[in-house]
Short mmCIF file of C-alpha atoms and ligand atoms in Angstrom, two decimals:
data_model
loop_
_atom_site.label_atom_id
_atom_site.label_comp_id
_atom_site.label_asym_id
_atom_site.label_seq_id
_atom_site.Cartn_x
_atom_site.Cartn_y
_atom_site.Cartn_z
CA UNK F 1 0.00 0.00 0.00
CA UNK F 2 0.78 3.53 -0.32
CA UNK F 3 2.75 5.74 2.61
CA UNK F 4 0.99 8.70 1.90
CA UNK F 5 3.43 10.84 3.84
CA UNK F 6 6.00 9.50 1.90
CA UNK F 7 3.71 10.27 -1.30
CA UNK F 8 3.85 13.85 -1.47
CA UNK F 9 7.04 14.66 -0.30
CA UNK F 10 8.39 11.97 -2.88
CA UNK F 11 6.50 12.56 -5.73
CA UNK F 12 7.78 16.43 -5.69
CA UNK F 13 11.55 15.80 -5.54
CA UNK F 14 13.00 14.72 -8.89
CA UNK F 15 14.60 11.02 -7.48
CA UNK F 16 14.12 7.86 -8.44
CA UNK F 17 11.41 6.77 -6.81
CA UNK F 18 12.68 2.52 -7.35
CA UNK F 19 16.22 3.56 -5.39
CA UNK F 20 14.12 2.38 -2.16
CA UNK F 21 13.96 -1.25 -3.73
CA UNK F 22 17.03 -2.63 -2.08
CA UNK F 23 19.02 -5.53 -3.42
CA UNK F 24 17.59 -9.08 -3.03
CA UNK F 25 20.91 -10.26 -1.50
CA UNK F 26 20.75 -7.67 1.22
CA UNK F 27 17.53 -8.29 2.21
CA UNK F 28 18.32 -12.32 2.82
CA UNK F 29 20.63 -11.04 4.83
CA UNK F 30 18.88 -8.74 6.60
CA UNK F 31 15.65 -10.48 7.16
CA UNK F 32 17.17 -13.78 8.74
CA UNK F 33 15.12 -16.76 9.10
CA UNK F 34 16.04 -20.58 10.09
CA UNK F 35 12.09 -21.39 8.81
CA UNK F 36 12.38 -20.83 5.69
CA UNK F 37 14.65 -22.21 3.14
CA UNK F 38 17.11 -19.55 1.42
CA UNK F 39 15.48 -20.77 -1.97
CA UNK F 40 12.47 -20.32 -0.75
CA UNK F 41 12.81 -17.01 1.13
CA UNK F 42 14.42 -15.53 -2.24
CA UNK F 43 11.13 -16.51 -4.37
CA UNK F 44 8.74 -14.96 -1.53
CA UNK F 45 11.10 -12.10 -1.39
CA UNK F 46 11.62 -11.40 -5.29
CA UNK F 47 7.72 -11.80 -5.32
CA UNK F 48 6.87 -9.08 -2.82
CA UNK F 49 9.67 -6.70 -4.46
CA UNK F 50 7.84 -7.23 -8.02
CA UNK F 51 4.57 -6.14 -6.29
CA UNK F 52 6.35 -3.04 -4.61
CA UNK F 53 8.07 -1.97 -7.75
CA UNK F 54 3.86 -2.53 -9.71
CA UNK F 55 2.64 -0.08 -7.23
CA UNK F 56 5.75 2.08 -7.48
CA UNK F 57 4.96 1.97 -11.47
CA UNK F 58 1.51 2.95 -10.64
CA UNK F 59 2.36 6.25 -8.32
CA UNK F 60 3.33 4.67 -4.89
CA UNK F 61 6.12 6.02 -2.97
CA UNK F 62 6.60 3.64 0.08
CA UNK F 63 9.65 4.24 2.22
CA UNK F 64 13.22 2.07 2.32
CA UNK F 65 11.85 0.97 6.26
CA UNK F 66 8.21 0.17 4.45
CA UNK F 67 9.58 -1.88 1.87
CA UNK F 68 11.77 -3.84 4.49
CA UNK F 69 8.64 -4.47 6.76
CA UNK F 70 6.60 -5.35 4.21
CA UNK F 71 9.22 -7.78 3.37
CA UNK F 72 9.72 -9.01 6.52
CA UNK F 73 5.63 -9.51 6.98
CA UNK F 74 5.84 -11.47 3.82
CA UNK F 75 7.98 -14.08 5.41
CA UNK F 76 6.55 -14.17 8.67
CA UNK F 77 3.07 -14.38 6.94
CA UNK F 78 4.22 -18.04 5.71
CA UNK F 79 4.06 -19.76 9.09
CA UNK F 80 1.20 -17.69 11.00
CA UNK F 81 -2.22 -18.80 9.73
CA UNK F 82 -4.93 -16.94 8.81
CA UNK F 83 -7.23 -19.77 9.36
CA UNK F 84 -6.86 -19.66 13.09
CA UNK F 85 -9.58 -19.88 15.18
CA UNK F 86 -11.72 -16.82 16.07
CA UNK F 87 -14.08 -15.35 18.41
CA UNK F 88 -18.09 -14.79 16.92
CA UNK F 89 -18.97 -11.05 18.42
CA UNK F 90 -20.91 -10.69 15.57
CA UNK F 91 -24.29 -12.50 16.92
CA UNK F 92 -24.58 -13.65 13.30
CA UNK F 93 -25.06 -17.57 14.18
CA UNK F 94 -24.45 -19.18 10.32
CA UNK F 95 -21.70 -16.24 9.77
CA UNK F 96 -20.68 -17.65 5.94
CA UNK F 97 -17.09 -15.45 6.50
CA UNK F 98 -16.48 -17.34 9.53
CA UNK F 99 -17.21 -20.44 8.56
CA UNK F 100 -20.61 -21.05 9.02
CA UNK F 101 -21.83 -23.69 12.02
CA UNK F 102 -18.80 -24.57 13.90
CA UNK F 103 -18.79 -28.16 14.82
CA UNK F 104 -19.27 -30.29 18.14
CA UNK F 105 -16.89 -31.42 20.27
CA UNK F 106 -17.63 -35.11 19.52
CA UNK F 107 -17.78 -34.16 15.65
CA UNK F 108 -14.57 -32.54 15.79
CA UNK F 109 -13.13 -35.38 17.06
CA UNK F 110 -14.45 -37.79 15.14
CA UNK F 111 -13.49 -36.03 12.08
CA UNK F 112 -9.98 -35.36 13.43
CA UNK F 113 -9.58 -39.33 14.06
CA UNK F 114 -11.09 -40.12 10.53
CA UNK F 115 -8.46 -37.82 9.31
CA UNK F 116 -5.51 -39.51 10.66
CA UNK F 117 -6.10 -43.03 10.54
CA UNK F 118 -7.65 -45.31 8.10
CA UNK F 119 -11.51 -46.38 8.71
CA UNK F 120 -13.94 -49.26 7.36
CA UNK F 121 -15.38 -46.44 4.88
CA UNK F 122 -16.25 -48.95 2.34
CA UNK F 123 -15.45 -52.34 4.26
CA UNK F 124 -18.72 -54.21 5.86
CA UNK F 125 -16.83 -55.40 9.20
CA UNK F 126 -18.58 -58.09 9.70
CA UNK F 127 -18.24 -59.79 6.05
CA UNK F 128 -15.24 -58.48 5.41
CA UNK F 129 -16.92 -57.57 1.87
CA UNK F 130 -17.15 -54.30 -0.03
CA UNK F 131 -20.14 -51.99 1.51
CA UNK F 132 -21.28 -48.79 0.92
CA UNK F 133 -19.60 -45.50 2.03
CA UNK F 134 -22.84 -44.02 2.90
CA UNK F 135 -24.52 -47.03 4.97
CA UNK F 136 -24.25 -45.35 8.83
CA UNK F 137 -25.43 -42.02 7.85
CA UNK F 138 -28.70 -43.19 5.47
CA UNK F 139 -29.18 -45.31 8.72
CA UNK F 140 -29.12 -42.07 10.74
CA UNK F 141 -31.15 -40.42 8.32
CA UNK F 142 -34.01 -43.00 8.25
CA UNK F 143 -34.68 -42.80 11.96
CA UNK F 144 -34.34 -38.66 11.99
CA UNK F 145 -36.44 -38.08 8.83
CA UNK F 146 -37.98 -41.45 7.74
CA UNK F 147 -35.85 -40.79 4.11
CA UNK F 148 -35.56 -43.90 2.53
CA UNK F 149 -32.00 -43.45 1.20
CA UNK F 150 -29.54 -40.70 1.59
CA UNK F 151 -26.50 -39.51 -0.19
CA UNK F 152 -23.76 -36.39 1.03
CA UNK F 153 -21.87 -34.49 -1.51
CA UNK F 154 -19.54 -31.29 -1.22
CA UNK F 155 -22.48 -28.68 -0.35
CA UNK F 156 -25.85 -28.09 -0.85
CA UNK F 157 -25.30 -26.61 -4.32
CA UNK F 158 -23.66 -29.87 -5.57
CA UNK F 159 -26.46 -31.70 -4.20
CA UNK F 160 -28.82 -29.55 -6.13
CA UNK F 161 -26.96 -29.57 -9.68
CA UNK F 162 -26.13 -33.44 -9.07
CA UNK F 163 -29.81 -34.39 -8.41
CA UNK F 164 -30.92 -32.52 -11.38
CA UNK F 165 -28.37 -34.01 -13.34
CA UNK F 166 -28.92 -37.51 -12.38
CA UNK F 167 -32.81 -37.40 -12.57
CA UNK F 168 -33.78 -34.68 -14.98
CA UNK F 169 -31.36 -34.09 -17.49
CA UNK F 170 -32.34 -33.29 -21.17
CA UNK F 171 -35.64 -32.40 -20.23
CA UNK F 172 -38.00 -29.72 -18.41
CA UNK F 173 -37.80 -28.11 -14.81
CA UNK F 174 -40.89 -26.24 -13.45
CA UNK F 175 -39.64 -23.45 -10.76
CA UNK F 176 -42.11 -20.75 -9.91
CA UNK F 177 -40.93 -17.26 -10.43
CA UNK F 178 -40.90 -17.05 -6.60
CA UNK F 179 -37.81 -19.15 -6.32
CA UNK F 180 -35.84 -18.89 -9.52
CA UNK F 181 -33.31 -16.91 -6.83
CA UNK F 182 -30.04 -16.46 -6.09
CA UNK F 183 -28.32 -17.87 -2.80
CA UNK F 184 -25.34 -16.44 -1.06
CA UNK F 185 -21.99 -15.83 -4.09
CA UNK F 186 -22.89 -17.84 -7.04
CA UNK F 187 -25.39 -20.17 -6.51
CA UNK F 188 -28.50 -19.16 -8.74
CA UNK F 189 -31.09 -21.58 -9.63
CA UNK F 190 -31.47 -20.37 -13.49
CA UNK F 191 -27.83 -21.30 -14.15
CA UNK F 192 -27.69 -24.30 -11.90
CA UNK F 193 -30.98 -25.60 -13.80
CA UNK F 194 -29.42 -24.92 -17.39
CA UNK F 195 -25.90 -26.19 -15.97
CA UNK F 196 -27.44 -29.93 -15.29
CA UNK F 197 -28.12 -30.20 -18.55
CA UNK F 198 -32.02 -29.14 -18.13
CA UNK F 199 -34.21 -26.46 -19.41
CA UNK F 200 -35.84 -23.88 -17.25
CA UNK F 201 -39.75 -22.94 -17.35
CA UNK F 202 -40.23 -20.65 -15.37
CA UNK F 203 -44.12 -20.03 -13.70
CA UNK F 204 -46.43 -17.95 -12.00
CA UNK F 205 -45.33 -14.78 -10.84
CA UNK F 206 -42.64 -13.05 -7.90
CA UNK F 207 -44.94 -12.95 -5.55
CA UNK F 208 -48.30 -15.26 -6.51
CA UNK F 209 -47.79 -19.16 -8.14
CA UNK F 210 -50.84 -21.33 -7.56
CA UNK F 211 -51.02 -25.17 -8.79
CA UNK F 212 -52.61 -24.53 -11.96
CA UNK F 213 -49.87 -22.95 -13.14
CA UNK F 214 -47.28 -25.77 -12.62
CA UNK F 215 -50.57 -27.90 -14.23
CA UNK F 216 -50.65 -25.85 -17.31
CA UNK F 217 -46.93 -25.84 -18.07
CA UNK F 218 -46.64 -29.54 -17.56
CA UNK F 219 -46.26 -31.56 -20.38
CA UNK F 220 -44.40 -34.93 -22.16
CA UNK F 221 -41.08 -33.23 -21.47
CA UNK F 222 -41.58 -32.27 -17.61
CA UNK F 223 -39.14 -34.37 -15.56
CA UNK F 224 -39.76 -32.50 -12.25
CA UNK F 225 -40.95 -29.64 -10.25
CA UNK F 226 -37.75 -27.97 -8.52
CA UNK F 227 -39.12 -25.81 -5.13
CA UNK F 228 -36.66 -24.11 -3.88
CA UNK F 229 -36.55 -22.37 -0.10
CA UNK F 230 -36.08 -18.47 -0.70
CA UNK F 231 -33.54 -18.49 2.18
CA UNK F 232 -31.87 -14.85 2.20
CA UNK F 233 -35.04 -12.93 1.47
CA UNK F 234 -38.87 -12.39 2.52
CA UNK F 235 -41.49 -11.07 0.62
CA UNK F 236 -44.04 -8.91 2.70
CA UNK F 237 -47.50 -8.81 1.65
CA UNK F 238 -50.00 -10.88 -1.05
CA UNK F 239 -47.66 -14.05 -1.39
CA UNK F 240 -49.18 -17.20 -2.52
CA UNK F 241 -47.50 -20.69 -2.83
CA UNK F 242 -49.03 -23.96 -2.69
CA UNK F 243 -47.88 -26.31 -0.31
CA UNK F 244 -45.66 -28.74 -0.61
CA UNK F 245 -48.18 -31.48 -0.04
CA UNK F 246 -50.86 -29.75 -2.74
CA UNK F 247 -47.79 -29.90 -5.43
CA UNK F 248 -46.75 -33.22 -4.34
CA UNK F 249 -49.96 -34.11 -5.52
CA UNK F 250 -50.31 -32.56 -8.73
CA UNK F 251 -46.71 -33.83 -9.72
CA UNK F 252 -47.70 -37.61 -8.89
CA UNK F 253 -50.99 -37.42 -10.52
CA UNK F 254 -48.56 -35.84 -13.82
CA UNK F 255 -45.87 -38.54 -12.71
CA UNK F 256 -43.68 -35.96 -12.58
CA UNK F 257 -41.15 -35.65 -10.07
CA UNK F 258 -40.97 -32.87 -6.77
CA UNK F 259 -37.60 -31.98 -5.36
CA UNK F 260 -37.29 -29.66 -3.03
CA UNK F 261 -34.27 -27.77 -2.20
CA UNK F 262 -34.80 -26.65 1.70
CA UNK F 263 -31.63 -24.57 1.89
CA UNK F 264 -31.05 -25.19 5.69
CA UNK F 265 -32.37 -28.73 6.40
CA UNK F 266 -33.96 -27.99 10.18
CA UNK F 267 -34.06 -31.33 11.64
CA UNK F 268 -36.04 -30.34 14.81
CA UNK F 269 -38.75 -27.79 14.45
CA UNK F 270 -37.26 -23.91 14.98
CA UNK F 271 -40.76 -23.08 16.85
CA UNK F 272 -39.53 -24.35 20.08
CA UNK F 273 -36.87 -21.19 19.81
CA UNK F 274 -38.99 -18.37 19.53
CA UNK F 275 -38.31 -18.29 15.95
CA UNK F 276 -40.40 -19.11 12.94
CA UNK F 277 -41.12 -22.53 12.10
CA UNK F 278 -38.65 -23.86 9.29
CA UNK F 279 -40.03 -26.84 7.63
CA UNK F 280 -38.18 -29.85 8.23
CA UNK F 281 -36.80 -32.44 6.46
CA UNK F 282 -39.17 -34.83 7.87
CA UNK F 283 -42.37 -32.83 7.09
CA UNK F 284 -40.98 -32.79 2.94
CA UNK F 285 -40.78 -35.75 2.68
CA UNK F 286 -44.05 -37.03 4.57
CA UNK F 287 -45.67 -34.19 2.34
CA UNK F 288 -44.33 -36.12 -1.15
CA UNK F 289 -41.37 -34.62 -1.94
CA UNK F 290 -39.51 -37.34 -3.78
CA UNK F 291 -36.16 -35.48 -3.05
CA UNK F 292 -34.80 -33.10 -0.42
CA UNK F 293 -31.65 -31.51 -0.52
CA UNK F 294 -30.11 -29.25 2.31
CA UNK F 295 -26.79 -28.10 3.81
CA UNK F 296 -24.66 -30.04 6.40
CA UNK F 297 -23.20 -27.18 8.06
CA UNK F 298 -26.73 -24.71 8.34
CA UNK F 299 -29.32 -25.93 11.02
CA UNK F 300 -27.64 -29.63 10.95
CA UNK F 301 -24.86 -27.61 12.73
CA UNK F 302 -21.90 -30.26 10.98
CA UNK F 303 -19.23 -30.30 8.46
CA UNK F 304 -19.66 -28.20 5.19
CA UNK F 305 -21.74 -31.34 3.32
CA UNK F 306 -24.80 -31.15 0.64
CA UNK F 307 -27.46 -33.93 2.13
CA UNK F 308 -29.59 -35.56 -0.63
CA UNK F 309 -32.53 -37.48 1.04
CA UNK F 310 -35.43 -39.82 -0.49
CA UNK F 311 -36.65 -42.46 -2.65
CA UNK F 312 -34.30 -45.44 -3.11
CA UNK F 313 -34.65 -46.11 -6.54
CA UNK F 314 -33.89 -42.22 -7.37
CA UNK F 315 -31.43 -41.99 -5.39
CA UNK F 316 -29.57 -44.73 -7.01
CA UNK F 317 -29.93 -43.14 -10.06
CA UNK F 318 -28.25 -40.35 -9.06
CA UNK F 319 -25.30 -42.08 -6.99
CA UNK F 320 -24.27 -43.43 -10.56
CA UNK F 321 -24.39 -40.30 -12.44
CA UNK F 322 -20.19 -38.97 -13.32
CA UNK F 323 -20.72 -35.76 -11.49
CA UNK F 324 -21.74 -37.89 -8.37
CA UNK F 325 -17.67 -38.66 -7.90
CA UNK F 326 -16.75 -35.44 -8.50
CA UNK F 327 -18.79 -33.89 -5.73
CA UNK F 328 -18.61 -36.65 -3.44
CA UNK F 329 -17.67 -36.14 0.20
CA UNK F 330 -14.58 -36.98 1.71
CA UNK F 331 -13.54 -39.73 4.93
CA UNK F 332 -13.80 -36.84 6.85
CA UNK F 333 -16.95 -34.76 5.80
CA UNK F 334 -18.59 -38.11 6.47
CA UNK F 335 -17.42 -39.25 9.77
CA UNK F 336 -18.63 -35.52 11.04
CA UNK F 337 -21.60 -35.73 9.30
CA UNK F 338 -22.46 -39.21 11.22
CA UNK F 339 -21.12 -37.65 14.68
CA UNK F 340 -23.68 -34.69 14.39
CA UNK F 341 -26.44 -36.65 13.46
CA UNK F 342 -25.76 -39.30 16.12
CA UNK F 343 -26.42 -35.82 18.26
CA UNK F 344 -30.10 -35.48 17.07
CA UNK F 345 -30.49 -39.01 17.20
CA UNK F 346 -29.90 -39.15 21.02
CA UNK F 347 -31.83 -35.92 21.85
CA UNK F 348 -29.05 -33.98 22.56
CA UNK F 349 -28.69 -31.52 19.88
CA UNK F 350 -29.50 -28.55 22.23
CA UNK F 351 -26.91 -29.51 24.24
CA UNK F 352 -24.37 -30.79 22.23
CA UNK F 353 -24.49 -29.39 18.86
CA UNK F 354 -23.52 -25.52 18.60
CA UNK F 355 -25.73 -24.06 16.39
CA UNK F 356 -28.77 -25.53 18.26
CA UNK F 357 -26.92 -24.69 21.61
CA UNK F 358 -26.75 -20.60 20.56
CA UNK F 359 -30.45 -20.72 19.01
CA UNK F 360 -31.56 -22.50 22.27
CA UNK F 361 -29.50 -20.02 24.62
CA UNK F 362 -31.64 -17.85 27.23
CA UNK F 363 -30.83 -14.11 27.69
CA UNK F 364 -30.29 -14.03 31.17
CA UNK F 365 -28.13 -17.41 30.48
CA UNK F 366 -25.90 -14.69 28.36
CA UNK F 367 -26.30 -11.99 30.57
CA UNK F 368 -24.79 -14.18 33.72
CA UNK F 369 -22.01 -14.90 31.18
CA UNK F 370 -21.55 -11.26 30.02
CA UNK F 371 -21.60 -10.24 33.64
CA UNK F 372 -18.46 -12.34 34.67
CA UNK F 373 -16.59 -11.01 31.58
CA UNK F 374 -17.35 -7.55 32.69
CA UNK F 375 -16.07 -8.06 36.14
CA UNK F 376 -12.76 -8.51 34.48
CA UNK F 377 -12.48 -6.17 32.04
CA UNK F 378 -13.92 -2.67 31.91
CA UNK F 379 -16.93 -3.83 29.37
CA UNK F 380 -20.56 -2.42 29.96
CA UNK F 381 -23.74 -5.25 29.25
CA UNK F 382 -26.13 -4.56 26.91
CA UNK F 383 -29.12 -5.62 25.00
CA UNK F 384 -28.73 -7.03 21.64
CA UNK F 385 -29.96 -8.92 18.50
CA UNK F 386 -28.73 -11.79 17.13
CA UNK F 387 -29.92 -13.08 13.88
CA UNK F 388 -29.39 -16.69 12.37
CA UNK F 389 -27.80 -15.79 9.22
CA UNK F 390 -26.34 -18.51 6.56
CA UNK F 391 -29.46 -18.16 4.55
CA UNK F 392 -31.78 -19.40 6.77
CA UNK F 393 -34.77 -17.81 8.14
CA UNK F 394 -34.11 -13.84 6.90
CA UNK F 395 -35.59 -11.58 9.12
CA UNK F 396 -36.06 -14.00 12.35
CA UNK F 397 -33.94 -11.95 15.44
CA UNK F 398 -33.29 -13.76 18.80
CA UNK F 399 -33.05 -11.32 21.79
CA UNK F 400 -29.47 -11.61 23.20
CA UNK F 401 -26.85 -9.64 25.42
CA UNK F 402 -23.79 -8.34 24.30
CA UNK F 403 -20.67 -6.62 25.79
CA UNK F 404 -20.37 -2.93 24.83
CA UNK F 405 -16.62 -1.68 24.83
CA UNK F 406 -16.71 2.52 24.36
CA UNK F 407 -13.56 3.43 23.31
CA UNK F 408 -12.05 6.89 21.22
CA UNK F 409 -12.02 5.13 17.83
CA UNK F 410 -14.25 1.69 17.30
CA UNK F 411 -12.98 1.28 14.10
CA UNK F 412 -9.47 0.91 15.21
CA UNK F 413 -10.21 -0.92 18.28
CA UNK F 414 -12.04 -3.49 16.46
CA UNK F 415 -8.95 -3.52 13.98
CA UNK F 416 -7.10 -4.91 17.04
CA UNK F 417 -9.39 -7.17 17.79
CA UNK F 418 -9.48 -9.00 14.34
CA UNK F 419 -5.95 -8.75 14.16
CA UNK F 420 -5.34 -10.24 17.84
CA UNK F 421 -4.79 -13.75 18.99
CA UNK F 422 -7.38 -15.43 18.94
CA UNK F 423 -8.60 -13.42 16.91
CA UNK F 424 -12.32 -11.54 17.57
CA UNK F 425 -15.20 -10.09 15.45
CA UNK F 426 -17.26 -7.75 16.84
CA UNK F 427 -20.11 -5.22 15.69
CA UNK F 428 -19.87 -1.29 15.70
CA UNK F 429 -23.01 0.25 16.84
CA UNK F 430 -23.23 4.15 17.84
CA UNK F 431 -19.64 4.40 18.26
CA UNK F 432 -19.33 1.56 20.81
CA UNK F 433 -17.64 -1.52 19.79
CA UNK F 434 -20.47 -4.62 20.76
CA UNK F 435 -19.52 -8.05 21.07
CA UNK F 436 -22.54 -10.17 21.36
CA UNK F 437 -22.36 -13.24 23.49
CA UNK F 438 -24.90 -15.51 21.41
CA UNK F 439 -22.32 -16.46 19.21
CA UNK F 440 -19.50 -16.56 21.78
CA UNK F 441 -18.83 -20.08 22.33
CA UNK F 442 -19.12 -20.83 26.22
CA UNK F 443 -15.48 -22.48 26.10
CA UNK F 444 -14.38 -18.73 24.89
CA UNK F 445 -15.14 -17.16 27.69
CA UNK F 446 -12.11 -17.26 29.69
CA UNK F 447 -9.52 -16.71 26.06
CA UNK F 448 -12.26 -13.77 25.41
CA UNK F 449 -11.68 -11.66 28.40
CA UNK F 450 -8.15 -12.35 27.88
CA UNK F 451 -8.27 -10.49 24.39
CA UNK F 452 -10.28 -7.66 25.59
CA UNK F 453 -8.11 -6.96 27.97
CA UNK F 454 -4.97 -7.31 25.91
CA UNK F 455 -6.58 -5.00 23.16
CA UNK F 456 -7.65 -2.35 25.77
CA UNK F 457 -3.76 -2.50 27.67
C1 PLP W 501 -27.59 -22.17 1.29
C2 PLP W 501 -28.41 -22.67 0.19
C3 PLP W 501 -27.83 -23.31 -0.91
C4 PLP W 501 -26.35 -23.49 -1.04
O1 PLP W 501 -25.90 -24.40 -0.09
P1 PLP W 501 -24.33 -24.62 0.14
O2 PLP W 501 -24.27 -25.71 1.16
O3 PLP W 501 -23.79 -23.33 0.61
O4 PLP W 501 -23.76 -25.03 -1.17
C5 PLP W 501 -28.66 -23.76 -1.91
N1 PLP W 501 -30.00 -23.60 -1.83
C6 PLP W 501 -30.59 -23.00 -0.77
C7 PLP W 501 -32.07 -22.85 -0.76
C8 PLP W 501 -29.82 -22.51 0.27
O5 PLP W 501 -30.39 -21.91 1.31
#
């Protein structure tokens, strides 16, 4: 970046504004290093020099001790991370730049162990014979949502663009206008539809579809109806959609096909949280949907996965399809997928399973835990919002608690925060830096109050 005091006094004398670039074989020795290699540190070095001297070409005027630090940072930047772990302030539960749901402690470890050491992923242990890699988690998935069959891919837009691809390629889609969206960077239904190799029609209108008008569209070349959950926006006002039941109905008396993408994938109802009621995977299916498909790491609260759920024979045809391979989820993704559901399985997702433990937190359960980081540091408790974020129910707020920090410049004082280790994000509201505790996992407490006060000394 530019010095800017540098700038103008620079840019007015008549020197040569490169004569700051110092030699490459000074620099290794001035910026000594036993972890790197000297080959190595000469590439990174050469590297950063090349971008110096671009931004010199382009007006810059950095200092000789700016170049050298940036130099220096360059190296250093090799062995720190930047995908070390970090504090939530934000109350923003699915936060998609922080990762989305972290995981459980059991799923955490049972990913960590499938990741160093082999596992029967394929093996039946008690035949000794080939089995499938999916067997314990369509298992799972039976008992939590009565789905037939299940497969997991990458995400939830792999799952989408495979199922299309396996079941309705080379012929028609019916979305309603409603739902031909777009979800989070990327992921837009129009282009996923005409990527899988099938062709669009779009019905009804933004804000009204009724039945008939999937009924009049369908025809010979209709291989399914494609619902898909609006998840990052509401509409407010005369909205009309039929059911998923009513068009479950009118696509099996057309035997045509329903899939439903459901975005977040509840597997307990949401209404028991003061929030609105997100239909579950469970209730699709029982409704007709033939397929479901919805994230891993939204309300299931696991791994980044896509979860395709339903009909055997379907899903068969979709496990063979070539794209299936090249979505398809990894030892790992798997074993955490199976750990989380085990979780919902036993009853214990409140407790055990993050996400679910921050929807299901009470306010004066934050507020006793705000209150003990406050006696340490010079914080100030107040009220706050939390919202669930991800693409899952827009608009839904949970009342929360948050620690308010007032200091001369939020800006920079959450720049310290970010930068710190661990590192924390917080919100800036009326000048006052706000961390809210919803999204503060309970095990941060203690390493939080340690970074406030390290920021604030
Ligand atoms: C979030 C979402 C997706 C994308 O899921 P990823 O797991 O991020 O790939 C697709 N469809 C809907 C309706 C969603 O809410």
């Amino acid at each position: 970046m530019t010095d800017p005091s540098h700038a103008s006094e620079n840019a007015r004398s008549t020197t040569n504004p490169y004569r700051v670039l110092p030699q490459l074989s000074s620099l290794l020795e001035t910026i000594e290093t036993d972890l790197v290699s000297p080959q190595l540190r000469a590439h990174i070095l050469r590297d950063e020099l090349d971008r110096i001297r671009r931004e010199i070409d382009e007006g810059a005027r950095p200092s000789t001790q700016v170049v050298t630090e940036r130099c220096r940072a360059a190296i250093a930047a090799l062995r720190g991370s930047r995908l070390d772990e970090a504090i939530n302030g934000t109350g923003i539960i699915l936060h998609t730049n922080l990762g989305r749901a972290p995981v459980s402690e059991a799923t955490a470890a049972a990913m960590s162990k499938a990741a160093s050491s082999y596992l029967s992923l394929e093996v039946d242990p008690e035949s000794g014979r080939r089995g499938g890699r999916m067997d314990e988690i369509a298992r799972l998935m039976r008992v939590l949502t009565g789905a037939e069959a299940t497969l997991v891919v990458n995400n939830n837009a792999a799952a989408v663009l495979l199922t299309l691809a396996g079941l309705c390629a080379g012929k028609e889609v019916i979305v309603s206008r409603g739902e031909a969206v777009e979800i989070g960077g990327g992921f837009r239904i129009p282009e996923v539809v005409s990527q899988s190799g099938c062709r669009l029609i779009e019905v009804g209108t933004t804000n009204r579809t009724y039945n008939s008008d999937y009924l009049r569209a369908t025809s010979e070349a209709t291989a399914s109806f494609l619902r898909v959950h609006p998840s990052n926006f509401q509409i407010q006002g005369f909205v009309t959609k039929p059911s998923t039941a009513e068009l479950a109905s009118v696509a099996s008396a057309h035997g045509t096909l329903l899939i439903e993408d459901l975005g977040s994938g509840a597997l307990i109802d949401t209404a028991g949280f003061g929030l609105r009621s997100e239909p579950t995977v469970r209730e699709a299916l029982s409704a007709g949907a033939s397929i479901v498909t919805f994230s891993g790491d939204k309300l299931v609260g696991g791994p980044q996965a896509g979860i395709i759920c339903g009909h055997a024979d379907l899903l068969q045809k979709i496990t063979r399809h070539p794209l299936a391979r090249a979505v398809r989820a990894d030892k790992t993704t798997l074993s955490g997928v199976a750990a989380t559901l085990r979780h919902f399985v036993a009853g214990e997702a409140e407790l055990r399973v993050p996400v679910w433990q921050m929807l299901g937190a009470s306010v004066d359960e934050l507020r006793r835990r705000a209150e003990v980081i406050c006696n340490e540091t010079d914080a100030a408790v107040v009220d706050s919002t939390s919202s669930i974020g991800g693409g899952t129910l827009p608009g839904e707020t949970l009342p929360s608690v948050a620690l308010a920090l007032s200091t001369a410049n939020a800006d920079e004082f959450a720049r310290r925060l970010r930068i710190g280790t661990p590192r924390v994000f917080s919100i800036i509201r009326d000048g006052a830096v706000l961390i809210d505790m919803r999204t503060v996992q309970h095990r941060q407490d203690g390493i939080l109050a340690d970074a406030l006060r390290g920021a604030i000394g």
